[in-house]
Coordinates of C-alpha atoms and ligand atoms in Angstrom, one line a residue:
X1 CA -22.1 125.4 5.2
X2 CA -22.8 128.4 7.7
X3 CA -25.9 128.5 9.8
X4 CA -27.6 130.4 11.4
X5 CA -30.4 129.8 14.0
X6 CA -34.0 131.0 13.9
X7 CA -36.9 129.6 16.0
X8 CA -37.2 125.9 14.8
X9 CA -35.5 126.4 11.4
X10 CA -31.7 126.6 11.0
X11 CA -31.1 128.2 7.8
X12 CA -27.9 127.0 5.9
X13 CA -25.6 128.3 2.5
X14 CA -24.8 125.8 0.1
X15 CA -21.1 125.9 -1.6
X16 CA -22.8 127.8 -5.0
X17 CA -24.3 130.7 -2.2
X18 CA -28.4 129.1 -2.5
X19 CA -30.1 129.4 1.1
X20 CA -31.4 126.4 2.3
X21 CA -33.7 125.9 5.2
X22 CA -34.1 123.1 7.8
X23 CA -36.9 122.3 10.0
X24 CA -36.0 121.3 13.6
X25 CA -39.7 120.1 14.0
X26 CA -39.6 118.0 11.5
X27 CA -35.9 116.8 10.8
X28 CA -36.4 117.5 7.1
X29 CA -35.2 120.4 4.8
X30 CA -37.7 122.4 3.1
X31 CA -36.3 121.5 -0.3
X32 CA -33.9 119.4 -1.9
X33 CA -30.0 120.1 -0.6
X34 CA -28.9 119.6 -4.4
X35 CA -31.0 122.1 -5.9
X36 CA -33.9 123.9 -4.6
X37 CA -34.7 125.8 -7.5
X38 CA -34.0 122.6 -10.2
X39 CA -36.7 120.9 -7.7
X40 CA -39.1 123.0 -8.1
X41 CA -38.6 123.5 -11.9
X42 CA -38.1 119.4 -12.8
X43 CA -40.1 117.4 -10.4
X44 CA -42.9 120.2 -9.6
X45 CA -43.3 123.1 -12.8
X46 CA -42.2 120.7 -15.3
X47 CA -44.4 117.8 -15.2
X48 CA -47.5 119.6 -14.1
X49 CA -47.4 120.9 -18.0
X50 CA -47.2 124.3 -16.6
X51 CA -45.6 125.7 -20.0
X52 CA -48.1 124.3 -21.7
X53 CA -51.1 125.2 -20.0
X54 CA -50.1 129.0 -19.8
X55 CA -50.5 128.3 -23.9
X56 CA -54.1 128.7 -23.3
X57 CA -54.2 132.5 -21.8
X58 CA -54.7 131.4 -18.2
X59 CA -53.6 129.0 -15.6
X60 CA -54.3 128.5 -12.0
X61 CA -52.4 127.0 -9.7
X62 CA -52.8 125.7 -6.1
X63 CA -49.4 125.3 -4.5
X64 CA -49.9 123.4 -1.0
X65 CA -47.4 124.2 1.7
X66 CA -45.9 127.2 0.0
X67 CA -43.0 127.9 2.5
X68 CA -40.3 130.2 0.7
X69 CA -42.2 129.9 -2.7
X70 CA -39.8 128.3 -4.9
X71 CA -42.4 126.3 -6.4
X72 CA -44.4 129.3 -7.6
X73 CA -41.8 131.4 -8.6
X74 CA -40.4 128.4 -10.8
X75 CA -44.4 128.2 -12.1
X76 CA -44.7 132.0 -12.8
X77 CA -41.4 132.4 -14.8
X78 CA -42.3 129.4 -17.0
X79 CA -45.1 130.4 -17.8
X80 CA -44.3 133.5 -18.8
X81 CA -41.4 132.4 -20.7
X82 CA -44.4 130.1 -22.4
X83 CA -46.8 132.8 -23.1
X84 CA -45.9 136.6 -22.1
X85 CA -49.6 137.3 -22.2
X86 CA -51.1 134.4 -19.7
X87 CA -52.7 135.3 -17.1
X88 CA -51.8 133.6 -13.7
X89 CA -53.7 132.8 -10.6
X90 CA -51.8 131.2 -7.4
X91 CA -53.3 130.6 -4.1
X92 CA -50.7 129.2 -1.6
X93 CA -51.7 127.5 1.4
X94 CA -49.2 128.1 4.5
X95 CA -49.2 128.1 8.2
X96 CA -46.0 129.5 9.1
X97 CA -45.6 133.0 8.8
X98 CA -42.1 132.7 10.2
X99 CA -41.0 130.8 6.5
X100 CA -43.1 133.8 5.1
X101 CA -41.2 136.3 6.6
X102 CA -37.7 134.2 5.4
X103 CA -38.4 135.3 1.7
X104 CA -37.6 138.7 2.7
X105 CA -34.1 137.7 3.8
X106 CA -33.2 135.6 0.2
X107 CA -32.5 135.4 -3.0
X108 CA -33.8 132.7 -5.4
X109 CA -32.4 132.1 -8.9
X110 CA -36.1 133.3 -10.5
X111 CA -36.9 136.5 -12.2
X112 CA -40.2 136.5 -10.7
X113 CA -39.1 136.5 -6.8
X114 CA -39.3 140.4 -6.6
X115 CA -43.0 139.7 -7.2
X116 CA -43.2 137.0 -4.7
X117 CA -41.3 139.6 -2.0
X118 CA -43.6 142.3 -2.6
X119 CA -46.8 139.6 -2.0
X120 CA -45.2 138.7 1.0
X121 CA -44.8 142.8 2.2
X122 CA -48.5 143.2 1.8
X123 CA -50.7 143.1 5.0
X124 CA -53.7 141.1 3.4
X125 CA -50.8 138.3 1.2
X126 CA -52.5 139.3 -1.7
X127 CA -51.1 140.9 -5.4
X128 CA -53.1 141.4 -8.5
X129 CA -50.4 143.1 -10.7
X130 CA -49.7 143.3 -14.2
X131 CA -46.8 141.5 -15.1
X132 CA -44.5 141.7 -18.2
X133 CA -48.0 141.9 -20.9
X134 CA -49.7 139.8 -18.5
X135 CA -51.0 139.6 -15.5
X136 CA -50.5 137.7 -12.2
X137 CA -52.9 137.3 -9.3
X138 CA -51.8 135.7 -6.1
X139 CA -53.0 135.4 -2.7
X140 CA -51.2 133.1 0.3
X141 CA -54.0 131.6 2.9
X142 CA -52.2 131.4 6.0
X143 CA -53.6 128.5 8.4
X144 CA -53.4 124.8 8.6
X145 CA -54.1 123.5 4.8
X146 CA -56.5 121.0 6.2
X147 CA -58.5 123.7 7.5
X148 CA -58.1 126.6 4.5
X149 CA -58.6 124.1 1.5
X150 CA -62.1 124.0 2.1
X151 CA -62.2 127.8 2.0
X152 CA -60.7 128.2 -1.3
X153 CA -63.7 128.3 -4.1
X154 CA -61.8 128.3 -6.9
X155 CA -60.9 125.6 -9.5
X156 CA -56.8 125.0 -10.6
X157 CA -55.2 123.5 -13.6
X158 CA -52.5 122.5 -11.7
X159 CA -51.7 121.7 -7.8
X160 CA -48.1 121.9 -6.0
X161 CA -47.7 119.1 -3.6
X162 CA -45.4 119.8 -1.2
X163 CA -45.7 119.3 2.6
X164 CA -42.8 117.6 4.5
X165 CA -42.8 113.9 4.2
X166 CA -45.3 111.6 4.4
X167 CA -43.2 109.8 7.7
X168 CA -43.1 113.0 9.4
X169 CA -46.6 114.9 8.2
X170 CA -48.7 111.7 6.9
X171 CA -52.2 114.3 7.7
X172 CA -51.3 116.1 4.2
X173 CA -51.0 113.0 2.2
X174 CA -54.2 111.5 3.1
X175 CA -57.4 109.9 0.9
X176 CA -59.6 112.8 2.2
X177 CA -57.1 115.7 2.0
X178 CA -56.8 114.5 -1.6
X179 CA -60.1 114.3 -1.8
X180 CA -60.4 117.9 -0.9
X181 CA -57.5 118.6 -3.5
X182 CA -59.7 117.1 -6.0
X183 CA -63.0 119.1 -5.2
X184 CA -60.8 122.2 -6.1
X185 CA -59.1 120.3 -9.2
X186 CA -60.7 121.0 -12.7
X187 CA -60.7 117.8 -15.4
X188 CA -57.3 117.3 -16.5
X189 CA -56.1 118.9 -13.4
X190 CA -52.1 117.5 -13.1
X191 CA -51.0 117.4 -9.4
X192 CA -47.0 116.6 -8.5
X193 CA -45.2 116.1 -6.0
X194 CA -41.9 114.5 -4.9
X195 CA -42.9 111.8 -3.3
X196 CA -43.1 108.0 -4.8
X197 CA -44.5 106.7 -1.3
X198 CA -46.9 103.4 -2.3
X199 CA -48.9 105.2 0.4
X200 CA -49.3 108.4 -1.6
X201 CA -50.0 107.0 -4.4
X202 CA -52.8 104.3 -3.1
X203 CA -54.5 107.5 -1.6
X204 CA -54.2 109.3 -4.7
X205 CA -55.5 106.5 -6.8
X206 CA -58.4 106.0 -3.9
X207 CA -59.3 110.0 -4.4
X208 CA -59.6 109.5 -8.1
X209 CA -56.5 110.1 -9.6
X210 CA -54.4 108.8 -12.5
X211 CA -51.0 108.4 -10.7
X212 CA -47.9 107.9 -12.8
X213 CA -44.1 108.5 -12.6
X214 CA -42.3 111.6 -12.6
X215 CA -38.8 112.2 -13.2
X216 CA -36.1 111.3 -11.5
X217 CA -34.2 114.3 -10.2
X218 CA -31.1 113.6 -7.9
X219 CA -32.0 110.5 -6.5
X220 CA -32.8 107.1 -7.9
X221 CA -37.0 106.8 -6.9
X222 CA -39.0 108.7 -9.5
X223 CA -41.6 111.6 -8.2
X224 CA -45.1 111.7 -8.8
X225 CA -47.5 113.2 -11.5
X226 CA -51.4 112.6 -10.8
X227 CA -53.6 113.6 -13.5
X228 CA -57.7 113.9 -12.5
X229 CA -59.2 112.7 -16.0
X230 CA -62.2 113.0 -15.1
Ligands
SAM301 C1 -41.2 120.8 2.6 S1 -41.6 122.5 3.0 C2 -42.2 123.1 1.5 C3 -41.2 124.0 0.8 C4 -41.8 125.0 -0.1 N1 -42.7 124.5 -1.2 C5 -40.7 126.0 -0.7 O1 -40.7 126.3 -1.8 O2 -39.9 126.4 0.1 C6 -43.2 122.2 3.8 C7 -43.9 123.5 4.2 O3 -45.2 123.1 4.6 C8 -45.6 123.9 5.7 N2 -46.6 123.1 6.5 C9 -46.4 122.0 7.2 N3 -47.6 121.5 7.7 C10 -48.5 122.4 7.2 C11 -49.9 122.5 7.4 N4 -50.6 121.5 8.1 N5 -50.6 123.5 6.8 C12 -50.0 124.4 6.1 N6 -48.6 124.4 5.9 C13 -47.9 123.4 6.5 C14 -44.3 124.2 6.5 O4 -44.4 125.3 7.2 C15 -43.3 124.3 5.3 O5 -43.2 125.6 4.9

């Protein structure tokens, strides 16, 4: 691996050329050393039924601590792979516009990253742009998710869970941040995350959610799927 220093983050290459990030802050990597991108598709796109819900013409999606975007690139080519019409809507929460300005410097395995560099060149982090026959909307809220959840007004089909972990960041996986995740969820909302944590989950559960297993990607615990029936 070579590495280069930046600030708090010490960005690394893996042997097949990926970029990978890692947060001196926090003592974590931003995503999985074994497969950034098959993280974000497996334990993230996958399970939130993402293909599926693009089916219906639209989707929202709410994709908490966005960092380099993997997560919503992964959503926006699956969906469109799904349904070449669907129209997308993402709002990504972030507070670090340093990881923002990362996405410039890299390239992700996803057709849809161009899209995500170009949202991340605009002044106001915000895209409405016809996409392939459909369209996709965007718009990254840059601030403390604690604080800018509670000015998002609109409702998502589907929610990205994806702050560092609950040991190092435990105010993102709380019962009342979920229960602001779940004033912004619509019925049958699925949230995932990678996390199996008995403390997630009990906070989940406590919010309102459904909570069952994911899949297992790369490591023997499962992740999480949380699915708001009501
Ligand atoms: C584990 S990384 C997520 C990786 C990301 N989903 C990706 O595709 O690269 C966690 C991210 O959460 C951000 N973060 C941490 N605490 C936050 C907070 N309170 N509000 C908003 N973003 C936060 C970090 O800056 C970092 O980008």
């Amino acid at each position: 691996m070579i590495s280069t220093l930046k600030l708090d983050r010490i960005r690394k290459e893996l042997k097949n050329g990926s970029p990978v990030f890692f947060s001196e802050k926090y003592g974590e990597y931003y995503k999985s050393t074994t497969g950034a991108e098959e993280e974000a598709i497996k334990k993230f796109v996958e399970p939130a039924m993402v293909a599926e819900k693009a089916k219906s013409g639209k989707i929202s999606i709410l994709d908490v601590c966005f960092g380099l975007g993997h997560n919503s690139a992964a959503a926006i080519d699956v969906a469109f792979n799904s349904n070449p019409n669907c129209e997308i809507t993402i709002f990504g929460l972030e507070y670090d516009l340093g990881i923002l300005s990362e996405i410039q410097e890299i390239s992700l395995n996803f057709k849809s990253y161009g899209l995500i560099k170009e949202l991340i060149n605009r002044k106001d982090l915000q895209i409405t742009k016809k996409y392939g026959q459909g369209l996709v909307d965007m718009k990254i809220l840059v601030g403390d998710a604690m604080d800018t959840i509670r000015a998002v007004k609109l409702k998502f089909d589907v929610i990205f869970l994806d702050p560092f972990s609950p040991k190092k960041c435990p105010e993102l996986w709380t019962e009342e941040f979920f229960n602001d995740i779940k004033a912004l969820a619509k019925p049958g909302a699925i949230l995932t995350t990678y996390s199996c944590a008995r403390s997630v989950r009990d906070n989940l559960k406590k919010a309102g959610f459904e909570v069952k297993d994911g899949p297992c990607v790369s490591r023997r615990g499962p992740s999480t799927v949380a699915i708001l029936t009501k």
